[in-house]
Amino acid sequence: TLYVYGSDGRTATLVTSGEKLGQYVAADISAGQVELGDAVYERVKVRVPVSGAVAEKSPEKTPEKAPEKASDQTPDLAPSEELPMIEPVPLPEL
């Protein structure tokens, strides 16, 4: 899903059709109205760690070198919740 924001406060939602046109993708309007020059955004869903995840069993034999940083370990992840709509910010007059 793509989100469109017009300079006059209009919003719209687009659904990609799967067809690629070079570096662009084709999309169908699912709600709202779009005009030439509108800003189009894609929201990427961020996966968040699951709270209370069960830790993996430690191996019988201790590894020679344990990870030095906590960032070296990948946490268990769960699908994120839907993010709230972003309100458009008016552009300054030039």
PDB file of C-alpha atoms in Angstrom:
ATOM      1  CA  THR A   1       0.000   0.000   0.000  1.00  0.00           C
ATOM      2  CA  LEU A   2       1.219   3.475  -0.892  1.00  0.00           C
ATOM      3  CA  TYR A   3       0.053   6.722   0.711  1.00  0.00           C
ATOM      4  CA  VAL A   4      -0.367   9.983  -1.216  1.00  0.00           C
ATOM      5  CA  TYR A   5      -0.285  13.502   0.254  1.00  0.00           C
ATOM      6  CA  GLY A   6      -1.215  16.591  -1.757  1.00  0.00           C
ATOM      7  CA  SER A   7       0.007  20.115  -0.986  1.00  0.00           C
ATOM      8  CA  ASP A   8      -3.605  21.183  -0.307  1.00  0.00           C
ATOM      9  CA  GLY A   9      -4.140  18.518   2.382  1.00  0.00           C
ATOM     10  CA  ARG A  10      -5.619  15.837   0.109  1.00  0.00           C
ATOM     11  CA  THR A  11      -4.778  12.235   0.883  1.00  0.00           C
ATOM     12  CA  ALA A  12      -5.183   9.020  -1.069  1.00  0.00           C
ATOM     13  CA  THR A  13      -4.291   5.362  -0.839  1.00  0.00           C
ATOM     14  CA  LEU A  14      -2.790   3.358  -3.704  1.00  0.00           C
ATOM     15  CA  VAL A  15      -2.438  -0.408  -4.095  1.00  0.00           C
ATOM     16  CA  THR A  16       0.491  -1.621  -6.188  1.00  0.00           C
ATOM     17  CA  SER A  17      -0.466  -3.861  -9.099  1.00  0.00           C
ATOM     18  CA  GLY A  18       2.837  -5.753  -9.240  1.00  0.00           C
ATOM     19  CA  GLU A  19       3.761  -4.340 -12.653  1.00  0.00           C
ATOM     20  CA  LYS A  20       7.155  -2.619 -12.792  1.00  0.00           C
ATOM     21  CA  LEU A  21       7.878   0.261 -15.141  1.00  0.00           C
ATOM     22  CA  GLY A  22      11.650   0.671 -14.905  1.00  0.00           C
ATOM     23  CA  GLN A  23      12.341   2.153 -11.477  1.00  0.00           C
ATOM     24  CA  TYR A  24       8.607   2.807 -10.970  1.00  0.00           C
ATOM     25  CA  VAL A  25       5.678   0.559 -10.065  1.00  0.00           C
ATOM     26  CA  ALA A  26       2.114   0.714 -11.335  1.00  0.00           C
ATOM     27  CA  ALA A  27      -0.609   1.266  -8.732  1.00  0.00           C
ATOM     28  CA  ASP A  28      -4.385   1.569  -8.610  1.00  0.00           C
ATOM     29  CA  ILE A  29      -6.195   4.237  -6.577  1.00  0.00           C
ATOM     30  CA  SER A  30      -8.093   2.531  -3.760  1.00  0.00           C
ATOM     31  CA  ALA A  31      -9.291   5.692  -1.967  1.00  0.00           C
ATOM     32  CA  GLY A  32      -9.016   9.458  -2.335  1.00  0.00           C
ATOM     33  CA  GLN A  33      -7.870  11.593  -5.248  1.00  0.00           C
ATOM     34  CA  VAL A  34      -4.371  12.110  -6.652  1.00  0.00           C
ATOM     35  CA  GLU A  35      -2.926  14.907  -8.748  1.00  0.00           C
ATOM     36  CA  LEU A  36       0.330  15.401 -10.583  1.00  0.00           C
ATOM     37  CA  GLY A  37       3.073  16.406  -8.140  1.00  0.00           C
ATOM     38  CA  ASP A  38       1.600  14.723  -5.046  1.00  0.00           C
ATOM     39  CA  ALA A  39       4.055  13.099  -2.639  1.00  0.00           C
ATOM     40  CA  VAL A  40       3.848   9.285  -2.498  1.00  0.00           C
ATOM     41  CA  TYR A  41       5.135   7.322   0.495  1.00  0.00           C
ATOM     42  CA  GLU A  42       5.498   3.646   1.314  1.00  0.00           C
ATOM     43  CA  ARG A  43       5.284   2.633   4.941  1.00  0.00           C
ATOM     44  CA  VAL A  44       7.642  -0.125   5.936  1.00  0.00           C
ATOM     45  CA  LYS A  45       6.400  -2.285   8.785  1.00  0.00           C
ATOM     46  CA  VAL A  46       9.034  -2.593  11.492  1.00  0.00           C
ATOM     47  CA  ARG A  47       9.250  -5.867  13.338  1.00  0.00           C
ATOM     48  CA  VAL A  48       9.541  -5.493  17.097  1.00  0.00           C
ATOM     49  CA  PRO A  49      10.977  -7.999  19.590  1.00  0.00           C
ATOM     50  CA  VAL A  50       8.432 -10.267  21.274  1.00  0.00           C
ATOM     51  CA  SER A  51       8.261  -9.572  25.001  1.00  0.00           C
ATOM     52  CA  GLY A  52       8.669 -12.644  27.159  1.00  0.00           C
ATOM     53  CA  ALA A  53      10.200 -14.708  24.367  1.00  0.00           C
ATOM     54  CA  VAL A  54      11.607 -18.054  25.462  1.00  0.00           C
ATOM     55  CA  ALA A  55      15.398 -18.067  25.424  1.00  0.00           C
ATOM     56  CA  GLU A  56      17.117 -20.741  23.373  1.00  0.00           C
ATOM     57  CA  LYS A  57      18.782 -23.618  25.211  1.00  0.00           C
ATOM     58  CA  SER A  58      22.448 -23.010  25.767  1.00  0.00           C
ATOM     59  CA  PRO A  59      24.733 -25.593  24.189  1.00  0.00           C
ATOM     60  CA  GLU A  60      26.254 -28.338  26.324  1.00  0.00           C
ATOM     61  CA  LYS A  61      29.733 -27.077  25.551  1.00  0.00           C
ATOM     62  CA  THR A  62      30.586 -23.423  26.152  1.00  0.00           C
ATOM     63  CA  PRO A  63      31.731 -21.699  22.955  1.00  0.00           C
ATOM     64  CA  GLU A  64      35.322 -20.508  22.862  1.00  0.00           C
ATOM     65  CA  LYS A  65      34.337 -16.886  22.366  1.00  0.00           C
ATOM     66  CA  ALA A  66      30.975 -15.463  23.409  1.00  0.00           C
ATOM     67  CA  PRO A  67      29.513 -12.474  21.533  1.00  0.00           C
ATOM     68  CA  GLU A  68      31.044  -9.244  22.782  1.00  0.00           C
ATOM     69  CA  LYS A  69      27.987  -7.052  22.221  1.00  0.00           C
ATOM     70  CA  ALA A  70      24.296  -7.638  22.719  1.00  0.00           C
ATOM     71  CA  SER A  71      23.785  -6.288  19.173  1.00  0.00           C
ATOM     72  CA  ASP A  72      25.513  -9.427  17.826  1.00  0.00           C
ATOM     73  CA  GLN A  73      22.467 -11.467  18.845  1.00  0.00           C
ATOM     74  CA  THR A  74      19.218 -11.332  16.870  1.00  0.00           C
ATOM     75  CA  PRO A  75      16.079 -10.991  19.049  1.00  0.00           C
ATOM     76  CA  ASP A  76      12.891 -12.935  18.346  1.00  0.00           C
ATOM     77  CA  LEU A  77      10.664 -10.743  16.188  1.00  0.00           C
ATOM     78  CA  ALA A  78       6.909 -10.416  15.818  1.00  0.00           C
ATOM     79  CA  PRO A  79       4.869  -8.575  13.177  1.00  0.00           C
ATOM     80  CA  SER A  80       4.430  -4.924  14.022  1.00  0.00           C
ATOM     81  CA  GLU A  81       1.183  -3.175  14.650  1.00  0.00           C
ATOM     82  CA  GLU A  82      -0.230  -0.883  11.968  1.00  0.00           C
ATOM     83  CA  LEU A  83       1.406   2.536  12.213  1.00  0.00           C
ATOM     84  CA  PRO A  84      -0.817   5.623  12.576  1.00  0.00           C
ATOM     85  CA  MET A  85      -1.413   7.858   9.540  1.00  0.00           C
ATOM     86  CA  ILE A  86       1.231  10.525   9.047  1.00  0.00           C
ATOM     87  CA  GLU A  87      -0.188  14.019   8.828  1.00  0.00           C
ATOM     88  CA  PRO A  88       1.209  16.070   5.928  1.00  0.00           C
ATOM     89  CA  VAL A  89       3.453  18.987   6.833  1.00  0.00           C
ATOM     90  CA  PRO A  90       2.797  22.205   4.893  1.00  0.00           C
ATOM     91  CA  LEU A  91       5.692  23.340   2.742  1.00  0.00           C
ATOM     92  CA  PRO A  92       7.041  26.881   3.261  1.00  0.00           C
ATOM     93  CA  GLU A  93       6.189  29.485   0.634  1.00  0.00           C
ATOM     94  CA  LEU A  94       9.157  30.357  -1.594  1.00  0.00           C
TER      95      LEU A  94
END
